[in-house]
Coordinates of C-alpha atoms and ligand atoms in Angstrom, one line a residue:
X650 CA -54.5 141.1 109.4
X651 CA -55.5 137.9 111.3
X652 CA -56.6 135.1 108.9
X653 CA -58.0 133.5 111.6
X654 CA -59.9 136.0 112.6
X655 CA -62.2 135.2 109.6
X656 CA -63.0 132.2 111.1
X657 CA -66.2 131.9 113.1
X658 CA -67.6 135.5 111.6
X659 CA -70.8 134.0 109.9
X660 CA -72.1 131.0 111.5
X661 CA -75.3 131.6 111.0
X662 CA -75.8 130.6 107.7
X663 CA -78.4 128.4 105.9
X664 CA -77.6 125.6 107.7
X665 CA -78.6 127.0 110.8
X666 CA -81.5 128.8 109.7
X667 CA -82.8 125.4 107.8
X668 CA -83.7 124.1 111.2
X669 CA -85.3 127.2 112.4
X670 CA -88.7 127.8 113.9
X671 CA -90.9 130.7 113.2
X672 CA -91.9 133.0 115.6
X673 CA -94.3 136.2 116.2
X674 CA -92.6 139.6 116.0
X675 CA -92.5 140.8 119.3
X676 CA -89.9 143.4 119.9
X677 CA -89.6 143.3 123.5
X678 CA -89.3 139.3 123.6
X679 CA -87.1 139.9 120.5
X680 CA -85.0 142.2 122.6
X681 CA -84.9 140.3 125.6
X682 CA -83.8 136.8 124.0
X683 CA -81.3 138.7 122.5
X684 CA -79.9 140.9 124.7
X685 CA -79.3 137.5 126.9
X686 CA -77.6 135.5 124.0
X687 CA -74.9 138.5 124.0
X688 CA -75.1 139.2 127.9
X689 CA -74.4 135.3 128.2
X690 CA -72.5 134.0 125.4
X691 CA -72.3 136.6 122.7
X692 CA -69.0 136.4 120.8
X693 CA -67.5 133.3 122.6
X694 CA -70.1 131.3 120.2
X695 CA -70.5 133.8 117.3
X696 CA -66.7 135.1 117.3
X697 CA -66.0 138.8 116.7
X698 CA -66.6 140.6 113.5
X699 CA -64.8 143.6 113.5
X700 CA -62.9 146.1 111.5
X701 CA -60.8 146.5 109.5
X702 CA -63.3 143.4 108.7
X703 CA -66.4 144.2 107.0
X704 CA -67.6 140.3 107.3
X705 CA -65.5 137.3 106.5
X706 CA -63.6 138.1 103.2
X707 CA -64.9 141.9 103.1
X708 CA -62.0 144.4 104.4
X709 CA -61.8 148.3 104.7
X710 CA -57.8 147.6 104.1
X711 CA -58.7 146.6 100.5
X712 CA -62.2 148.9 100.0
X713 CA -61.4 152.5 102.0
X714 CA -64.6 153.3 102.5
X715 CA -64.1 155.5 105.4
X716 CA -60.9 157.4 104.2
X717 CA -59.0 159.3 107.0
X718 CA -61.2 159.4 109.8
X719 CA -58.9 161.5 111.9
X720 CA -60.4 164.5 113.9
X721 CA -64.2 163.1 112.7
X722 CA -66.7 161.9 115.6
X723 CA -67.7 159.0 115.0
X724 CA -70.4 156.6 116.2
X725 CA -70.5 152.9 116.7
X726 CA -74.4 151.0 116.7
X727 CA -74.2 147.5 118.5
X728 CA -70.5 148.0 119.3
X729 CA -70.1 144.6 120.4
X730 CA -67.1 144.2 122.4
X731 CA -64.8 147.3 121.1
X732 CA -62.7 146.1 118.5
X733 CA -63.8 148.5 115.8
X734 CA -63.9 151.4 117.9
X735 CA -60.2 150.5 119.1
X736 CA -59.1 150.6 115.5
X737 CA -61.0 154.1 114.9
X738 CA -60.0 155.3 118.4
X739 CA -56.0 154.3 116.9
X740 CA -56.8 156.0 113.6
X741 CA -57.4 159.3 115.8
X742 CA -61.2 159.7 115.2
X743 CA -61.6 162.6 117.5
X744 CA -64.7 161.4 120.1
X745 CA -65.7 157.9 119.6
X746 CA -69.2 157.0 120.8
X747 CA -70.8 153.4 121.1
X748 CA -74.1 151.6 121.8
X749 CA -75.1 148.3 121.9
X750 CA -78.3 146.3 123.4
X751 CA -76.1 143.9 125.8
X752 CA -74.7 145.4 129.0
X753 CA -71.6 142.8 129.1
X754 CA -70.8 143.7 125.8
X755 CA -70.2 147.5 126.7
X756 CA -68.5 146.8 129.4
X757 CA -66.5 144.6 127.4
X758 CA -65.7 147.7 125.3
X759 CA -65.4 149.6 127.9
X760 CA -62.4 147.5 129.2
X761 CA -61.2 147.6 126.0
X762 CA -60.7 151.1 125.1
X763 CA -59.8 151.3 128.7
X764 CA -56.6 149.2 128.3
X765 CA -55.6 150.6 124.9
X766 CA -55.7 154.5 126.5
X767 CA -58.7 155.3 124.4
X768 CA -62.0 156.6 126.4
X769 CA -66.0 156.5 124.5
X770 CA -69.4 157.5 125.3
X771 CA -70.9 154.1 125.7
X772 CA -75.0 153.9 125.5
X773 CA -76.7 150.3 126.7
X774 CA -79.7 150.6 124.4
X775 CA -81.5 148.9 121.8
X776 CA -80.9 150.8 118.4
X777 CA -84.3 151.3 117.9
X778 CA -84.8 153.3 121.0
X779 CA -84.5 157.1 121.6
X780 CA -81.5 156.8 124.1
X781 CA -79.6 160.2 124.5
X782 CA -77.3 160.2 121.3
X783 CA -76.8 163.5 119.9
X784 CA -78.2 164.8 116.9
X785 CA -76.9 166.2 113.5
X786 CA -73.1 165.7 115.0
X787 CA -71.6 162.8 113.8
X788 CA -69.3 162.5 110.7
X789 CA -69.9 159.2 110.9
X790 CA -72.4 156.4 111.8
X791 CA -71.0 152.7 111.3
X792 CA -72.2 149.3 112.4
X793 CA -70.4 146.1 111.5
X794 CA -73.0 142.8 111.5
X795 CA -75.4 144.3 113.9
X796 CA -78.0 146.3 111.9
X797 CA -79.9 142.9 111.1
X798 CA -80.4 142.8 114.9
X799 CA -83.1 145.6 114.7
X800 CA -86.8 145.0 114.8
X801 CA -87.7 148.0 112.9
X802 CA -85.2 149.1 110.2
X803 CA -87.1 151.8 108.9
X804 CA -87.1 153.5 112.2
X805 CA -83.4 152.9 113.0
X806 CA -82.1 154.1 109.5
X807 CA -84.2 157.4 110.3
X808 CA -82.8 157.3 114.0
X809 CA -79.5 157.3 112.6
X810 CA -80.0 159.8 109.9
X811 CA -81.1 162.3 112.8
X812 CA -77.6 161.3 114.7
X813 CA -75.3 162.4 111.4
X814 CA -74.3 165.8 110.1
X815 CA -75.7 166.7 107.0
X816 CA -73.8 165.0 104.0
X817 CA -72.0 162.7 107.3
X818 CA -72.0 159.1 106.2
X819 CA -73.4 155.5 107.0
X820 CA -71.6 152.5 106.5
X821 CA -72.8 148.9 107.8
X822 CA -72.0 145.3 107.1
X823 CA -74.5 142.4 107.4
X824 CA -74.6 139.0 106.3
X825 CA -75.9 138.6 102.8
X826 CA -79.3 137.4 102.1
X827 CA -78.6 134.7 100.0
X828 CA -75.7 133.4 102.3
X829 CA -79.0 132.7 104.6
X830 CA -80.6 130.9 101.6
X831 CA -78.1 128.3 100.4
X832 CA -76.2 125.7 102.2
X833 CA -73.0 123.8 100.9
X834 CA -73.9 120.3 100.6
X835 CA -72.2 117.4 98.7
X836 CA -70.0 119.7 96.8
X837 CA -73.7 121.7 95.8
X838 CA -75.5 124.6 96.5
X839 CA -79.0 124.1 97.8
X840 CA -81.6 126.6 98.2
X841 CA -82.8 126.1 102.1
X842 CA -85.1 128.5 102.3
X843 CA -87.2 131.6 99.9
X844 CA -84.9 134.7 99.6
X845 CA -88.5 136.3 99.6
X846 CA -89.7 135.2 103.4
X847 CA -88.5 138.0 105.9
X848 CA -90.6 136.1 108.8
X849 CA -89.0 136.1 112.3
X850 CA -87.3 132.8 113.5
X851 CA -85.5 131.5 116.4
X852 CA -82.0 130.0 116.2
X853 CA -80.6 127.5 118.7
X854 CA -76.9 127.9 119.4
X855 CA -75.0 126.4 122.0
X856 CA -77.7 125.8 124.2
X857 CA -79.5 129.2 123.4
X858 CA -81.5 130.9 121.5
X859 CA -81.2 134.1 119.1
X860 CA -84.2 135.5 117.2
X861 CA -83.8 137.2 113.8
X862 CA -85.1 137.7 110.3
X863 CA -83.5 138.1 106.9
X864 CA -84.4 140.9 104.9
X865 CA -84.1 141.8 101.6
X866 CA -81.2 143.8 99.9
X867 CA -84.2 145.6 98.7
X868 CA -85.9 146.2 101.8
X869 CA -82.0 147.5 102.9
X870 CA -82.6 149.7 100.0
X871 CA -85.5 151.2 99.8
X872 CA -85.2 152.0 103.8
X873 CA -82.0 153.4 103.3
X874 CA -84.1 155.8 100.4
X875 CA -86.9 156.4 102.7
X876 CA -84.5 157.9 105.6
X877 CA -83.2 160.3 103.4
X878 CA -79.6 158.2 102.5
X879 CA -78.2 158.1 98.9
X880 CA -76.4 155.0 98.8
X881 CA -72.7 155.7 97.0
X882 CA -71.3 152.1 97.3
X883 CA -72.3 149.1 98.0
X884 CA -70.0 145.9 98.3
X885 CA -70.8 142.5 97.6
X886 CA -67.8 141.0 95.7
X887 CA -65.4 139.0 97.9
X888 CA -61.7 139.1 98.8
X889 CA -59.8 135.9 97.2
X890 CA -57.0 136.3 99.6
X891 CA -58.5 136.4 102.4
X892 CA -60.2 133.1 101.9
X893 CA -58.9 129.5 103.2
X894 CA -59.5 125.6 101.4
X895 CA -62.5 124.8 102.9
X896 CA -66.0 124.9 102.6
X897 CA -67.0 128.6 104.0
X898 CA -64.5 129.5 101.3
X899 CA -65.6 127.3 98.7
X900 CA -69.2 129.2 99.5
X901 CA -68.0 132.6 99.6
X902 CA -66.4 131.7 95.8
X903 CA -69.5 131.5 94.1
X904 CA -72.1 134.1 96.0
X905 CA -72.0 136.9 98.5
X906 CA -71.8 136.1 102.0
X907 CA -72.0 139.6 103.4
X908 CA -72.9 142.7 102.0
X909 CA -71.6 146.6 103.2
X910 CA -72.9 149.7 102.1
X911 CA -72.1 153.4 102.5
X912 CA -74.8 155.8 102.3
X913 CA -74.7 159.9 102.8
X914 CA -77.1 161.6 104.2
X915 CA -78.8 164.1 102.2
Ligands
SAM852 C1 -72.5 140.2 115.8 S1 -72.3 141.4 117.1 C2 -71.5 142.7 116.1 C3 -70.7 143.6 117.0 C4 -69.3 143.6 116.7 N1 -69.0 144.0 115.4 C5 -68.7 142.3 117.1 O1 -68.5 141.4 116.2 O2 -68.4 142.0 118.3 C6 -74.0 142.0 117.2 C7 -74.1 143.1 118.3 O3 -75.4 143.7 118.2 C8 -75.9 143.9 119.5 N2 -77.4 144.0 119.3 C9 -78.3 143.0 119.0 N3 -79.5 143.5 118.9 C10 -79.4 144.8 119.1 C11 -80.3 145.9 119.2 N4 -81.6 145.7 118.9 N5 -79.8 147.2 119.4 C12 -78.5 147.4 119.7 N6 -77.6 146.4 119.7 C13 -78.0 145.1 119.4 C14 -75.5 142.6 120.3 O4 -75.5 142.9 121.7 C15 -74.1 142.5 119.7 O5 -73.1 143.1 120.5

């Protein structure tokens, strides 16, 4: 695996979010800030998080959550700009489907796939949204950093229940909650912000903006629960060799900076 490739996976962190400003929740101005941070600049800012990386020091090389995915259809929310659907499509899942709010970023995957001989159903849709995925047929449902995007979880846990076969599985990666909390300072951890407040703020980042909240591992939780999930691992230790000497690292030594968990549905 890259080592680099770690690199530039979670800069939003407490740092960033320290110098937020609060906003209203309002989905479709949610959506459309969004959708043009990732139309416009997307991962040349953010970098790519993508498997077999679950989040900076988090890999599926070390954890197997999925197993053998070949001959299982398999589904992709906010897909991003391929690379995870790439390494299913080369692991011979047997239909690979993707969907993702941004427009550049499926066509992105969509070049991808293209250029590695692998073909997907690609949906240009927020995940909240009804938009023409099939129901009770997938094996699996993944996303990798992109479920903290939504602005209803509760809804698109229970949207992506309806997409998987019964006992099918759902597996996601996000950053951790207290990653947003502290910040590395001085050779301390400092507590920026309460691991309580799940208001919406606005981020500025290379000259724009992205609009997000931080939720709970509970409220991941009891979601999860409410959608009808039981939750059969969840992840929050991280991988010492996969870390570097500096101060991401030095972070990532002494609390979770991203969390993954696989759920079945019931
Ligand atoms: C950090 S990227 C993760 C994708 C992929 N793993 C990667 O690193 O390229 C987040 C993705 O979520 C998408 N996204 C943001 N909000 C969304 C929403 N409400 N519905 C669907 N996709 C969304 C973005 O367009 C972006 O491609």
């Amino acid at each position: 695996m890259d080592k680099n490739a770690v690199y530039r996976t979670n800069i939003i962190g407490a740092g960033e979010v320290g110098s937020a400003i609060s906003i209203d929740m309002d989905k479709n101005v949610i959506h459309k800030t969004n959708s043009l941070f990732w139309d416009t600049k997307g991962n040349d800012v953010l970098g790519a998080t993508s498997l077999p990386l679950y989040g900076a020091f988090v890999s599926e090389e070390k954890c197997q959550l999925f197993g053998d995915v070949s001959g299982k259809k398999i589904l992709e929310i906010g897909c991003g700009s391929g690379q995870s659907l790439q390494y299913m499509g080369e692991r011979k899942a047997s239909e690979l489907w993707g969907m993702d709010i941004s427009e550049n970023q499926i066509e992105k995957t969509r070049q991808r796939l293209t250029s590695s001989g692998l073909s997907a159903n690609l949906i240009c849709s927020p995940m909240e949204e009804k938009c023409g995925i099939p129901q009770d047929y997938f094996d699996f449902v993944y996303s990798i950093y992109a479920i903290g995007w939504t602005t209803d979880l509760e809804n698109t846990f229970c949207r992506i229940a309806s997409y998987l076969k019964k006992d099918g599985v759902f597996i996601f990666s996000w950053s951790h909650p207290i990653h947003k909390c502290v910040v590395a300072e001085n050779n301390m951890l400092i507590f920026k912000k309460s691991y309580f407040d799940e208001s919406w703020y606005s981020v500025a980042l290379d000259e724009s903006q992205l609009t997000l909240s931080d939720r709970k591992l509970s409220t991941y939780v009891n979601a999860l629960a409410k959608a009808g999930f039981v939750i059969e691992q969840m992840i929050e230790q991280t991988d010492e060799e996969l870390m570097k000497n500096d101060d991401f690292s030095n972070k990532a030594k002494m609390l979770p900076v991203t969390f993954v968990i696989k759920a079945r549905k019931l």
